[in-house]
Amino acid sequence: MALWGGRFTQAADQRFKQLNDSLHFDYRLAEQDIMSSVAWSKALVTVKVLTEAEQQRLEQALGVIMAEVQSDPSAIVNSDAEDIHSWLEQKLIDKVGDLGKKLHTGRSRNDQVATDLKLWCKQQVSQLHHGIVHLQQVLVETAEAHQDAVMPGYTHLQRAQPVTFAHWCLAYVEMLARDASRLQDTLKRLDVSPLGSGALAGTAYPIDREQLAGWLGFASATSNSLDSVSDRDHVLELLFNAAISMVHLSRFAEDIIFFNSGEAAFVELSDRVTSGSSLMPQKKNPDALELIRGKCGRVQGALTGMMMTLKGLPLAYNKDMQEDKEGLFDALDTWMDCLQMAALVLDGIQVKRLRCKEAAEQGYANATELADYLVAKGVPFREAHHIVGEAVMEAIRQGKALEALPLADLQKFSMVIGDDVSPILALQSCLDKRAAKGGVAPQQVAAAIAATKQRLV
Ligand code: ARG
């Protein structure tokens, strides 16, 4: 039976019920609904709605339901209840009879669902934080093992300057560090309890809401009841957190998909994260990474969807807000899955060092070095840039690398070039020179690895 039957004479149309019911997704809030119900029962004792003995009986029954839910969460969805709150109330009444009907005194599903969802979000923040840190750890380990793996760095997908695979890994560590810090930031704002805000105007019982918030592990209680039941900023913020981090993961995926292509062939992916083609026997496809890249789309969609759902909504609670859950659940599940999948991909990756080095040596990735060499000899940079451009054109014409051009050919473009130029053009020197903070020089990368490891413990 619905919670609100008294004022109705007709049963709900089956199609309306199907549209209106949320149990098939909000069953995931069962544990939070039980926790907030226990806290609420304690608050009802303080205002003498329940006796100590009644509260204990309710708490004990809620504990039994919790154990049942934990052992078989799927049992909930087979019920005909409208949502998780109706389900729990009915379940409690089944267990303790009329006493169960007292629990809803002074509260509304509006403050209840707001509280449950915030409790759930807090738990997710902690799990996602672990997921991010784990991926960062795997990235740092991969970096550590590949400090000498030189490969071309790209801009515009054109070979630009040599980098190392380690330096590439550390770039993603930084992105993930920002994702983690954004999560912590979101947590600070969401850690405020709406319970005791009633339907919209506050509860009519003189409950100490700060104490109630503390029982639930919140830092404090919200300050305005209208805002409390209509606020879904935390949903938006978490979706934004997921959206931006998924953008990072999609770029990670795209980079490796390219590294793994036949054309680049810088890495080989493990069989554990690739699949074959039903037709072409030679294929080994980077599906795990393509799925990370592809799933980024649905997470952006969830963020946009929720923004639009909330746009222009009048205060306070409106049923539109029930739409907050499916997108959020799916986006956070997807984000977590992709964090784990990215770690798994790295775990089995094989970097083909020789091939990477060969590629780094091609494509005139040391042209900037020649320009810097000219600058050191007193040529203004803009002029040096032009001279090297001409030298590169000549090298392309001869089908050679810059360092393979005879000195006499180089001197056609500038007489200041001497035979001291050849060590400057060596790959290692390109790396060594970039020793300012954040650069690719081996000692900078080693320092970044050490600093990150310290940060992650
Ligand atoms: N299932 C609802 C939701 O998720 C719970 C709140 C219902 N409140 C109401 N006034 N009908 O939003």
Tab-separated table of C-alpha atoms and ligand atoms in Angstrom:
chain	number	residue	atom	x	y	z
A	1	MET	CA	0.000	0.000	0.000
A	2	ALA	CA	1.192	3.546	-0.771
A	3	LEU	CA	2.143	5.803	2.144
A	4	TRP	CA	-0.326	8.449	1.091
A	5	GLY	CA	-3.550	6.465	0.461
A	6	GLY	CA	-6.007	8.296	2.776
A	7	ARG	CA	-6.941	11.153	0.489
A	8	PHE	CA	-7.381	8.985	-2.605
A	9	THR	CA	-10.385	6.994	-3.749
A	10	GLN	CA	-8.934	5.526	-6.919
A	11	ALA	CA	-5.887	3.352	-7.320
A	12	ALA	CA	-2.958	4.648	-9.328
A	13	ASP	CA	-2.921	3.796	-13.005
A	14	GLN	CA	-0.386	1.054	-13.595
A	15	ARG	CA	1.458	3.186	-16.157
A	16	PHE	CA	1.661	6.096	-13.713
A	17	LYS	CA	2.925	3.764	-11.013
A	18	GLN	CA	5.636	2.525	-13.328
A	19	LEU	CA	6.757	6.067	-14.111
A	20	ASN	CA	6.520	7.233	-10.525
A	21	ASP	CA	8.152	4.335	-8.689
A	22	SER	CA	11.834	4.737	-7.936
A	23	LEU	CA	12.493	1.569	-5.950
A	24	HIS	CA	14.174	-0.126	-8.904
A	25	PHE	CA	17.048	2.359	-8.611
A	26	ASP	CA	16.820	3.968	-5.170
A	27	TYR	CA	17.112	0.534	-3.505
A	28	ARG	CA	20.785	1.483	-3.491
A	29	LEU	CA	20.008	3.917	-0.667
A	30	ALA	CA	18.695	1.148	1.614
A	31	GLU	CA	21.610	1.216	4.052
A	32	GLN	CA	21.546	5.013	4.242
A	33	ASP	CA	17.777	5.022	4.775
A	34	ILE	CA	18.207	2.604	7.671
A	35	MET	CA	21.020	4.673	9.191
A	36	SER	CA	19.085	7.934	8.959
A	37	SER	CA	15.998	6.186	10.368
A	38	VAL	CA	17.952	4.983	13.409
A	39	ALA	CA	19.221	8.519	13.997
A	40	TRP	CA	15.716	9.921	13.546
A	41	SER	CA	14.297	7.438	16.073
A	42	LYS	CA	16.874	8.676	18.593
A	43	ALA	CA	15.872	12.271	17.884
A	44	LEU	CA	12.216	11.327	18.496
A	45	VAL	CA	13.154	10.138	21.981
A	46	THR	CA	14.611	13.569	22.782
A	47	VAL	CA	11.239	15.169	21.974
A	48	LYS	CA	9.286	12.446	23.789
A	49	VAL	CA	7.521	11.024	20.731
A	50	LEU	CA	9.149	7.669	21.428
A	51	THR	CA	10.166	6.107	24.727
A	52	GLU	CA	13.664	4.697	25.159
A	53	ALA	CA	12.219	1.190	24.996
A	54	GLU	CA	10.325	1.905	21.794
A	55	GLN	CA	13.402	3.403	20.204
A	56	GLN	CA	15.442	0.346	21.148
A	57	ARG	CA	12.873	-1.934	19.608
A	58	LEU	CA	12.874	0.092	16.403
A	59	GLU	CA	16.664	0.232	16.302
A	60	GLN	CA	16.893	-3.510	16.819
A	61	ALA	CA	14.393	-4.196	14.029
A	62	LEU	CA	16.201	-1.769	11.727
A	63	GLY	CA	19.402	-3.667	12.518
A	64	VAL	CA	17.784	-6.932	11.452
A	65	ILE	CA	16.573	-5.317	8.223
A	66	MET	CA	20.089	-3.977	7.629
A	67	ALA	CA	21.508	-7.501	7.907
A	68	GLU	CA	18.857	-8.790	5.504
A	69	VAL	CA	19.595	-6.024	3.020
A	70	GLN	CA	23.314	-6.651	3.208
A	71	SER	CA	22.981	-10.365	2.666
A	72	ASP	CA	20.561	-10.038	-0.257
A	73	PRO	CA	20.092	-6.512	-1.663
A	74	SER	CA	18.124	-7.879	-4.622
A	75	ALA	CA	15.274	-8.923	-2.290
A	76	ILE	CA	14.223	-5.271	-2.117
A	77	VAL	CA	13.487	-4.761	-5.797
A	78	ASN	CA	10.965	-7.569	-5.973
A	79	SER	CA	8.669	-5.538	-3.733
A	80	ASP	CA	5.820	-3.405	-5.052
A	81	ALA	CA	6.760	-0.426	-2.851
A	82	GLU	CA	6.970	3.027	-4.435
A	83	ASP	CA	10.436	3.861	-3.224
A	84	ILE	CA	13.063	2.804	-0.706
A	85	HIS	CA	11.503	4.945	2.034
A	86	SER	CA	8.066	3.337	1.619
A	87	TRP	CA	9.742	-0.057	1.422
A	88	LEU	CA	11.594	0.425	4.695
A	89	GLU	CA	8.574	1.783	6.524
A	90	GLN	CA	6.449	-1.171	5.436
A	91	LYS	CA	9.208	-3.620	6.333
A	92	LEU	CA	9.475	-2.068	9.798
A	93	ILE	CA	5.713	-2.240	10.323
A	94	ASP	CA	5.819	-5.916	9.289
A	95	LYS	CA	8.423	-6.503	11.975
A	96	VAL	CA	7.221	-4.372	14.928
A	97	GLY	CA	3.585	-3.628	14.107
A	98	ASP	CA	2.020	-0.242	14.953
A	99	LEU	CA	5.191	1.037	16.600
A	100	GLY	CA	6.713	1.173	13.102
A	101	LYS	CA	4.030	3.701	12.130
A	102	LYS	CA	5.421	6.224	14.629
A	103	LEU	CA	8.819	6.615	12.994
A	104	HIS	CA	7.717	9.054	10.310
A	105	THR	CA	6.575	11.616	12.928
A	106	GLY	CA	8.041	15.035	12.136
A	107	ARG	CA	9.982	13.982	9.048
A	108	SER	CA	9.202	13.881	5.354
A	109	ARG	CA	10.530	11.836	2.497
A	110	ASN	CA	11.862	15.152	1.265
A	111	ASP	CA	14.400	15.630	4.036
A	112	GLN	CA	14.841	11.861	4.232
A	113	VAL	CA	15.866	11.407	0.593
A	114	ALA	CA	18.105	14.472	0.729
A	115	THR	CA	19.853	13.014	3.777
A	116	ASP	CA	20.151	9.490	2.387
A	117	LEU	CA	21.606	10.701	-0.869
A	118	LYS	CA	24.163	12.881	0.897
A	119	LEU	CA	25.209	9.947	3.095
A	120	TRP	CA	25.589	7.829	-0.045
A	121	CYS	CA	27.585	10.572	-1.772
A	122	LYS	CA	29.976	10.794	1.185
A	123	GLN	CA	30.642	7.073	0.966
A	124	GLN	CA	31.210	7.321	-2.777
A	125	VAL	CA	33.649	10.207	-2.363
A	126	SER	CA	35.793	8.042	-0.155
A	127	GLN	CA	35.697	5.072	-2.564
A	128	LEU	CA	36.404	7.232	-5.594
A	129	HIS	CA	39.273	8.882	-3.768
A	130	HIS	CA	40.790	5.436	-3.225
A	131	GLY	CA	40.245	4.612	-6.889
A	132	ILE	CA	42.089	7.762	-7.950
A	133	VAL	CA	44.985	7.198	-5.549
A	134	HIS	CA	45.344	3.602	-6.702
A	135	LEU	CA	45.597	4.676	-10.337
A	136	GLN	CA	48.135	7.334	-9.368
A	137	GLN	CA	50.181	4.676	-7.583
A	138	VAL	CA	50.181	2.438	-10.646
A	139	LEU	CA	51.153	5.415	-12.816
A	140	VAL	CA	54.074	6.272	-10.534
A	141	GLU	CA	55.279	2.664	-10.497
A	142	THR	CA	55.066	2.610	-14.300
A	143	ALA	CA	56.952	5.908	-14.438
A	144	GLU	CA	59.649	4.589	-12.148
A	145	ALA	CA	60.217	1.590	-14.408
A	146	HIS	CA	60.378	3.718	-17.570
A	147	GLN	CA	62.569	6.681	-16.687
A	148	ASP	CA	64.929	5.898	-19.544
A	149	ALA	CA	62.254	5.063	-22.109
A	150	VAL	CA	62.618	7.996	-24.505
A	151	MET	CA	59.798	8.627	-26.931
A	152	PRO	CA	58.588	11.495	-29.062
A	153	GLY	CA	56.433	14.099	-27.372
A	154	TYR	CA	53.725	15.574	-29.595
A	155	THR	CA	51.914	18.807	-30.209
A	156	HIS	CA	49.295	18.856	-32.989
A	157	LEU	CA	50.064	15.131	-33.170
A	158	GLN	CA	53.354	16.128	-34.816
A	159	ARG	CA	56.589	14.975	-33.248
A	160	ALA	CA	57.714	17.985	-31.227
A	161	GLN	CA	60.411	17.238	-28.630
A	162	PRO	CA	61.599	14.045	-26.992
A	163	VAL	CA	60.116	13.082	-23.642
A	164	THR	CA	60.188	9.895	-21.576
A	165	PHE	CA	57.394	7.442	-20.933
A	166	ALA	CA	57.892	8.252	-17.244
A	167	HIS	CA	57.236	11.946	-17.865
A	168	TRP	CA	54.081	11.049	-19.783
A	169	CYS	CA	52.842	8.912	-16.846
A	170	LEU	CA	53.471	11.742	-14.402
A	171	ALA	CA	51.348	14.141	-16.457
A	172	TYR	CA	48.336	11.945	-15.672
A	173	VAL	CA	49.320	11.753	-12.007
A	174	GLU	CA	48.961	15.535	-11.906
A	175	MET	CA	45.528	15.509	-13.577
A	176	LEU	CA	44.345	12.877	-11.120
A	177	ALA	CA	45.715	14.897	-8.200
A	178	ARG	CA	43.442	17.751	-9.249
A	179	ASP	CA	40.526	15.306	-9.536
A	180	ALA	CA	41.197	14.080	-6.005
A	181	SER	CA	41.425	17.583	-4.613
A	182	ARG	CA	38.166	18.546	-6.338
A	183	LEU	CA	36.496	15.584	-4.621
A	184	GLN	CA	37.730	16.707	-1.211
A	185	ASP	CA	36.406	20.157	-1.951
A	186	THR	CA	33.008	18.793	-2.900
A	187	LEU	CA	32.970	16.740	0.286
A	188	LYS	CA	33.405	19.847	2.448
A	189	ARG	CA	30.294	21.464	0.992
A	190	LEU	CA	28.135	18.347	1.020
A	191	ASP	CA	28.944	17.362	4.587
A	192	VAL	CA	25.900	19.194	5.995
A	193	SER	CA	22.813	17.326	7.164
A	194	PRO	CA	19.338	18.208	5.851
A	195	LEU	CA	17.580	15.846	8.297
A	196	GLY	CA	14.994	17.671	10.400
A	197	SER	CA	14.030	20.064	7.589
A	198	GLY	CA	10.686	18.292	7.197
A	199	ALA	CA	8.824	18.598	3.917
A	200	LEU	CA	10.014	22.159	3.328
A	201	ALA	CA	9.306	24.419	6.301
A	202	GLY	CA	11.233	22.599	9.028
A	203	THR	CA	10.146	19.993	11.575
A	204	ALA	CA	7.497	20.912	14.116
A	205	TYR	CA	9.373	19.051	16.876
A	206	PRO	CA	12.110	20.846	18.854
A	207	ILE	CA	14.867	18.539	17.695
A	208	ASP	CA	18.526	19.436	18.156
A	209	ARG	CA	19.478	19.168	14.493
A	210	GLU	CA	23.179	19.690	15.118
A	211	GLN	CA	23.218	16.721	17.488
A	212	LEU	CA	21.259	14.691	14.924
A	213	ALA	CA	23.748	15.665	12.213
A	214	GLY	CA	26.599	14.545	14.473
A	215	TRP	CA	24.986	11.129	15.032
A	216	LEU	CA	25.028	10.626	11.271
A	217	GLY	CA	28.647	11.719	10.941
A	218	PHE	CA	27.878	15.054	9.271
A	219	ALA	CA	29.994	18.079	10.159
A	220	SER	CA	26.917	20.241	10.798
A	221	ALA	CA	23.210	20.762	10.022
A	222	THR	CA	21.838	22.876	7.156
A	223	SER	CA	20.589	26.391	7.838
A	224	ASN	CA	17.468	26.788	5.721
A	225	SER	CA	14.786	24.144	5.387
A	226	LEU	CA	13.598	25.250	1.940
A	227	ASP	CA	17.116	25.059	0.577
A	228	SER	CA	17.813	21.793	2.406
A	229	VAL	CA	15.147	19.783	0.618
A	230	SER	CA	15.741	21.333	-2.786
A	231	ASP	CA	19.539	21.461	-2.837
A	232	ARG	CA	21.176	19.039	-5.249
A	233	ASP	CA	24.398	20.995	-5.725
A	234	HIS	CA	26.355	18.020	-4.425
A	235	VAL	CA	24.868	15.870	-7.195
A	236	LEU	CA	25.921	18.454	-9.769
A	237	GLU	CA	29.351	18.814	-8.219
A	238	LEU	CA	29.978	15.084	-8.125
A	239	LEU	CA	28.811	14.798	-11.715
A	240	PHE	CA	31.191	17.591	-12.651
A	241	ASN	CA	33.964	15.816	-10.754
A	242	ALA	CA	33.196	12.671	-12.710
A	243	ALA	CA	32.882	14.529	-16.003
A	244	ILE	CA	36.245	16.265	-15.767
A	245	SER	CA	38.047	13.158	-14.527
A	246	MET	CA	36.504	11.108	-17.331
A	247	VAL	CA	37.813	13.698	-19.783
A	248	HIS	CA	41.257	13.085	-18.285
A	249	LEU	CA	40.814	9.331	-18.567
A	250	SER	CA	39.611	9.642	-22.155
A	251	ARG	CA	42.804	11.513	-23.051
A	252	PHE	CA	44.854	8.856	-21.279
A	253	ALA	CA	42.970	6.228	-23.277
A	254	GLU	CA	43.424	8.068	-26.564
A	255	ASP	CA	47.171	8.503	-25.995
A	256	ILE	CA	47.663	4.785	-25.396
A	257	ILE	CA	45.369	3.821	-28.265
A	258	PHE	CA	47.679	5.857	-30.488
A	259	PHE	CA	50.864	4.468	-28.858
A	260	ASN	CA	49.444	0.992	-29.470
A	261	SER	CA	48.552	1.618	-33.121
A	262	GLY	CA	50.449	-0.180	-35.866
A	263	GLU	CA	51.733	3.212	-36.996
A	264	ALA	CA	53.289	4.211	-33.653
A	265	ALA	CA	53.861	0.741	-32.166
A	266	PHE	CA	55.357	2.221	-28.993
A	267	VAL	CA	53.548	-0.158	-26.645
A	268	GLU	CA	51.907	-3.543	-26.630
A	269	LEU	CA	48.810	-4.068	-24.510
A	270	SER	CA	48.192	-7.153	-22.463
A	271	ASP	CA	45.830	-9.836	-23.758
A	272	ARG	CA	43.859	-9.298	-20.560
A	273	VAL	CA	42.494	-5.939	-21.748
A	274	THR	CA	42.215	-6.416	-25.502
A	275	SER	CA	39.910	-8.337	-27.766
A	276	GLY	CA	40.116	-9.962	-31.170
A	277	SER	CA	38.154	-9.473	-34.351
A	278	SER	CA	35.532	-12.010	-35.395
A	279	LEU	CA	36.759	-11.695	-38.975
A	280	MET	CA	40.371	-10.539	-39.041
A	281	PRO	CA	42.580	-13.013	-37.204
A	282	GLN	CA	45.546	-10.627	-36.904
A	283	LYS	CA	43.656	-7.998	-34.888
A	284	LYS	CA	44.191	-7.216	-31.235
A	285	ASN	CA	41.955	-4.305	-30.384
A	286	PRO	CA	42.376	-1.870	-27.466
A	287	ASP	CA	38.732	-2.244	-26.373
A	288	ALA	CA	39.308	-1.421	-22.715
A	289	LEU	CA	40.724	1.957	-23.699
A	290	GLU	CA	38.126	2.609	-26.365
A	291	LEU	CA	35.429	1.951	-23.786
A	292	ILE	CA	37.023	4.381	-21.335
A	293	ARG	CA	37.120	6.959	-24.140
A	294	GLY	CA	33.544	6.155	-25.177
A	295	LYS	CA	32.039	6.084	-21.705
A	296	CYS	CA	33.245	9.625	-21.155
A	297	GLY	CA	30.246	10.672	-23.268
A	298	ARG	CA	27.531	9.282	-21.034
A	299	VAL	CA	29.082	10.942	-17.982
A	300	GLN	CA	29.054	14.349	-19.699
A	301	GLY	CA	25.428	13.574	-20.593
A	302	ALA	CA	24.529	12.865	-16.969
A	303	LEU	CA	25.965	16.224	-15.898
A	304	THR	CA	24.117	18.128	-18.608
A	305	GLY	CA	20.927	16.185	-17.913
A	306	MET	CA	20.958	17.055	-14.220
A	307	MET	CA	21.762	20.705	-14.892
A	308	MET	CA	18.694	20.860	-17.129
A	309	THR	CA	16.504	18.994	-14.653
A	310	LEU	CA	17.278	21.569	-11.956
A	311	LYS	CA	17.137	24.626	-14.197
A	312	GLY	CA	14.174	26.814	-13.328
A	313	LEU	CA	12.787	24.409	-10.707
A	314	PRO	CA	10.730	26.270	-8.129
A	315	LEU	CA	11.534	25.822	-4.451
A	316	ALA	CA	11.299	23.426	-2.734
A	317	TYR	CA	10.955	19.689	-3.502
A	318	ASN	CA	9.528	18.706	-6.887
A	319	LYS	CA	9.263	15.199	-8.253
A	320	ASP	CA	11.611	16.234	-11.053
A	321	MET	CA	14.321	15.801	-8.439
A	322	GLN	CA	13.807	12.052	-8.319
A	323	GLU	CA	15.682	12.163	-11.641
A	324	ASP	CA	18.870	12.969	-9.698
A	325	LYS	CA	19.716	9.360	-8.899
A	326	GLU	CA	19.976	7.250	-12.038
A	327	GLY	CA	22.381	9.615	-13.786
A	328	LEU	CA	24.482	10.019	-10.656
A	329	PHE	CA	24.628	6.299	-9.903
A	330	ASP	CA	25.555	5.484	-13.472
A	331	ALA	CA	28.142	8.271	-13.757
A	332	LEU	CA	29.929	7.398	-10.522
A	333	ASP	CA	29.867	3.653	-11.273
A	334	THR	CA	31.271	4.373	-14.718
A	335	TRP	CA	33.984	6.646	-13.318
A	336	MET	CA	35.029	4.044	-10.752
A	337	ASP	CA	35.064	1.245	-13.358
A	338	CYS	CA	37.195	3.343	-15.686
A	339	LEU	CA	39.681	4.282	-12.944
A	340	GLN	CA	40.130	0.589	-12.231
A	341	MET	CA	40.344	-0.324	-15.903
A	342	ALA	CA	43.013	2.322	-16.550
A	343	ALA	CA	45.106	0.824	-13.739
A	344	LEU	CA	44.647	-2.653	-15.189
A	345	VAL	CA	45.760	-1.492	-18.643
A	346	LEU	CA	48.950	0.024	-17.228
A	347	ASP	CA	49.621	-3.032	-15.134
A	348	GLY	CA	50.237	-5.186	-18.219
A	349	ILE	CA	51.599	-2.626	-20.666
A	350	GLN	CA	54.835	-3.336	-22.519
A	351	VAL	CA	56.795	-0.332	-23.689
A	352	LYS	CA	58.873	-1.041	-26.798
A	353	ARG	CA	61.855	1.092	-25.889
A	354	LEU	CA	63.841	0.641	-29.067
A	355	ARG	CA	60.957	1.566	-31.285
A	356	CYS	CA	60.135	4.576	-29.067
A	357	LYS	CA	63.738	5.766	-29.252
A	358	GLU	CA	63.859	5.383	-33.033
A	359	ALA	CA	60.706	7.441	-33.355
A	360	ALA	CA	62.105	10.090	-31.012
A	361	GLU	CA	65.180	10.349	-33.202
A	362	GLN	CA	63.079	10.974	-36.265
A	363	GLY	CA	60.861	13.932	-36.959
A	364	TYR	CA	63.466	16.605	-36.173
A	365	ALA	CA	62.581	16.599	-32.504
A	366	ASN	CA	65.976	18.176	-31.792
A	367	ALA	CA	65.429	21.261	-33.963
A	368	THR	CA	64.818	23.465	-30.904
A	369	GLU	CA	68.205	22.323	-29.592
A	370	LEU	CA	69.936	23.655	-32.693
A	371	ALA	CA	68.105	26.972	-32.288
A	372	ASP	CA	69.180	27.178	-28.621
A	373	TYR	CA	72.745	26.377	-29.714
A	374	LEU	CA	72.673	29.350	-32.094
A	375	VAL	CA	71.222	31.540	-29.346
A	376	ALA	CA	74.156	30.540	-27.118
A	377	LYS	CA	76.430	31.767	-29.908
A	378	GLY	CA	74.761	35.177	-29.909
A	379	VAL	CA	72.137	34.742	-32.652
A	380	PRO	CA	68.764	36.272	-31.654
A	381	PHE	CA	66.183	33.492	-31.157
A	382	ARG	CA	63.819	34.598	-33.926
A	383	GLU	CA	66.692	34.532	-36.415
A	384	ALA	CA	67.926	31.204	-35.060
A	385	HIS	CA	64.406	29.795	-35.523
A	386	HIS	CA	64.488	30.802	-39.185
A	387	ILE	CA	67.978	29.359	-39.774
A	388	VAL	CA	67.006	26.025	-38.242
A	389	GLY	CA	63.813	25.974	-40.302
A	390	GLU	CA	65.965	26.183	-43.441
A	391	ALA	CA	68.325	23.509	-42.130
A	392	VAL	CA	65.368	21.192	-41.444
A	393	MET	CA	64.098	21.763	-44.965
A	394	GLU	CA	67.519	20.810	-46.341
A	395	ALA	CA	67.650	17.720	-44.107
A	396	ILE	CA	64.203	16.659	-45.342
A	397	ARG	CA	65.410	17.178	-48.931
A	398	GLN	CA	68.417	14.909	-48.264
A	399	GLY	CA	66.240	12.429	-46.337
A	400	LYS	CA	68.479	12.670	-43.265
A	401	ALA	CA	68.217	13.598	-39.592
A	402	LEU	CA	69.612	17.025	-38.610
A	403	GLU	CA	72.579	15.457	-36.841
A	404	ALA	CA	73.391	13.445	-39.968
A	405	LEU	CA	73.844	16.540	-42.142
A	406	PRO	CA	77.513	17.223	-42.891
A	407	LEU	CA	78.832	20.213	-40.940
A	408	ALA	CA	79.541	22.050	-44.188
A	409	ASP	CA	75.855	21.793	-45.128
A	410	LEU	CA	74.799	23.197	-41.762
A	411	GLN	CA	77.296	26.026	-42.103
A	412	LYS	CA	75.552	27.101	-45.319
A	413	PHE	CA	72.798	28.379	-43.062
A	414	SER	CA	74.988	29.869	-40.333
A	415	MET	CA	78.726	30.156	-40.047
A	416	VAL	CA	78.557	30.148	-36.235
A	417	ILE	CA	77.786	26.418	-36.315
A	418	GLY	CA	80.920	24.513	-35.353
A	419	ASP	CA	81.764	20.877	-34.709
A	420	ASP	CA	80.716	21.326	-31.084
A	421	VAL	CA	77.127	21.069	-32.399
A	422	SER	CA	76.895	17.293	-32.605
A	423	PRO	CA	76.631	16.452	-28.860
A	424	ILE	CA	73.942	19.159	-28.603
A	425	LEU	CA	71.805	17.331	-31.138
A	426	ALA	CA	71.983	13.989	-29.330
A	427	LEU	CA	68.685	12.753	-27.879
A	428	GLN	CA	70.004	12.597	-24.331
A	429	SER	CA	71.105	16.191	-24.438
A	430	CYS	CA	67.578	17.256	-25.490
A	431	LEU	CA	66.300	15.638	-22.296
A	432	ASP	CA	69.124	16.770	-19.995
A	433	LYS	CA	68.714	20.424	-20.940
A	434	ARG	CA	65.131	20.577	-19.673
A	435	ALA	CA	66.110	20.602	-16.038
A	436	ALA	CA	63.936	23.449	-14.752
A	437	LYS	CA	61.110	22.400	-12.442
A	438	GLY	CA	58.554	20.215	-14.234
A	439	GLY	CA	60.862	19.495	-17.174
A	440	VAL	CA	61.733	16.141	-18.686
A	441	ALA	CA	65.376	16.023	-17.500
A	442	PRO	CA	66.044	12.679	-15.776
A	443	GLN	CA	66.803	14.243	-12.380
A	444	GLN	CA	63.591	16.305	-12.532
A	445	VAL	CA	61.558	13.216	-13.377
A	446	ALA	CA	63.238	11.257	-10.580
A	447	ALA	CA	62.473	14.092	-8.138
A	448	ALA	CA	58.856	14.208	-9.323
A	449	ILE	CA	58.541	10.460	-8.798
A	450	ALA	CA	59.938	10.726	-5.274
A	451	ALA	CA	57.701	13.694	-4.411
A	452	THR	CA	54.604	11.949	-5.762
A	453	LYS	CA	55.356	8.770	-3.856
A	454	GLN	CA	55.608	10.777	-0.670
A	455	ARG	CA	52.369	12.581	-1.415
A	456	LEU	CA	50.536	9.314	-2.012
A	457	VAL	CA	51.442	7.502	1.219
B	1	ARG	N1	11.438	8.839	-4.307
B	1	ARG	C1	11.499	10.233	-4.044
B	1	ARG	C2	12.773	10.867	-4.627
B	1	ARG	O1	13.676	10.133	-4.846
B	1	ARG	C3	11.495	10.483	-2.563
B	1	ARG	C4	10.922	11.784	-2.164
B	1	ARG	C5	9.468	11.781	-2.396
B	1	ARG	N2	8.850	12.980	-1.934
B	1	ARG	C6	7.617	13.334	-2.302
B	1	ARG	N3	7.188	14.421	-1.830
B	1	ARG	N4	6.942	12.595	-3.115
B	1	ARG	O2	12.869	12.050	-4.875
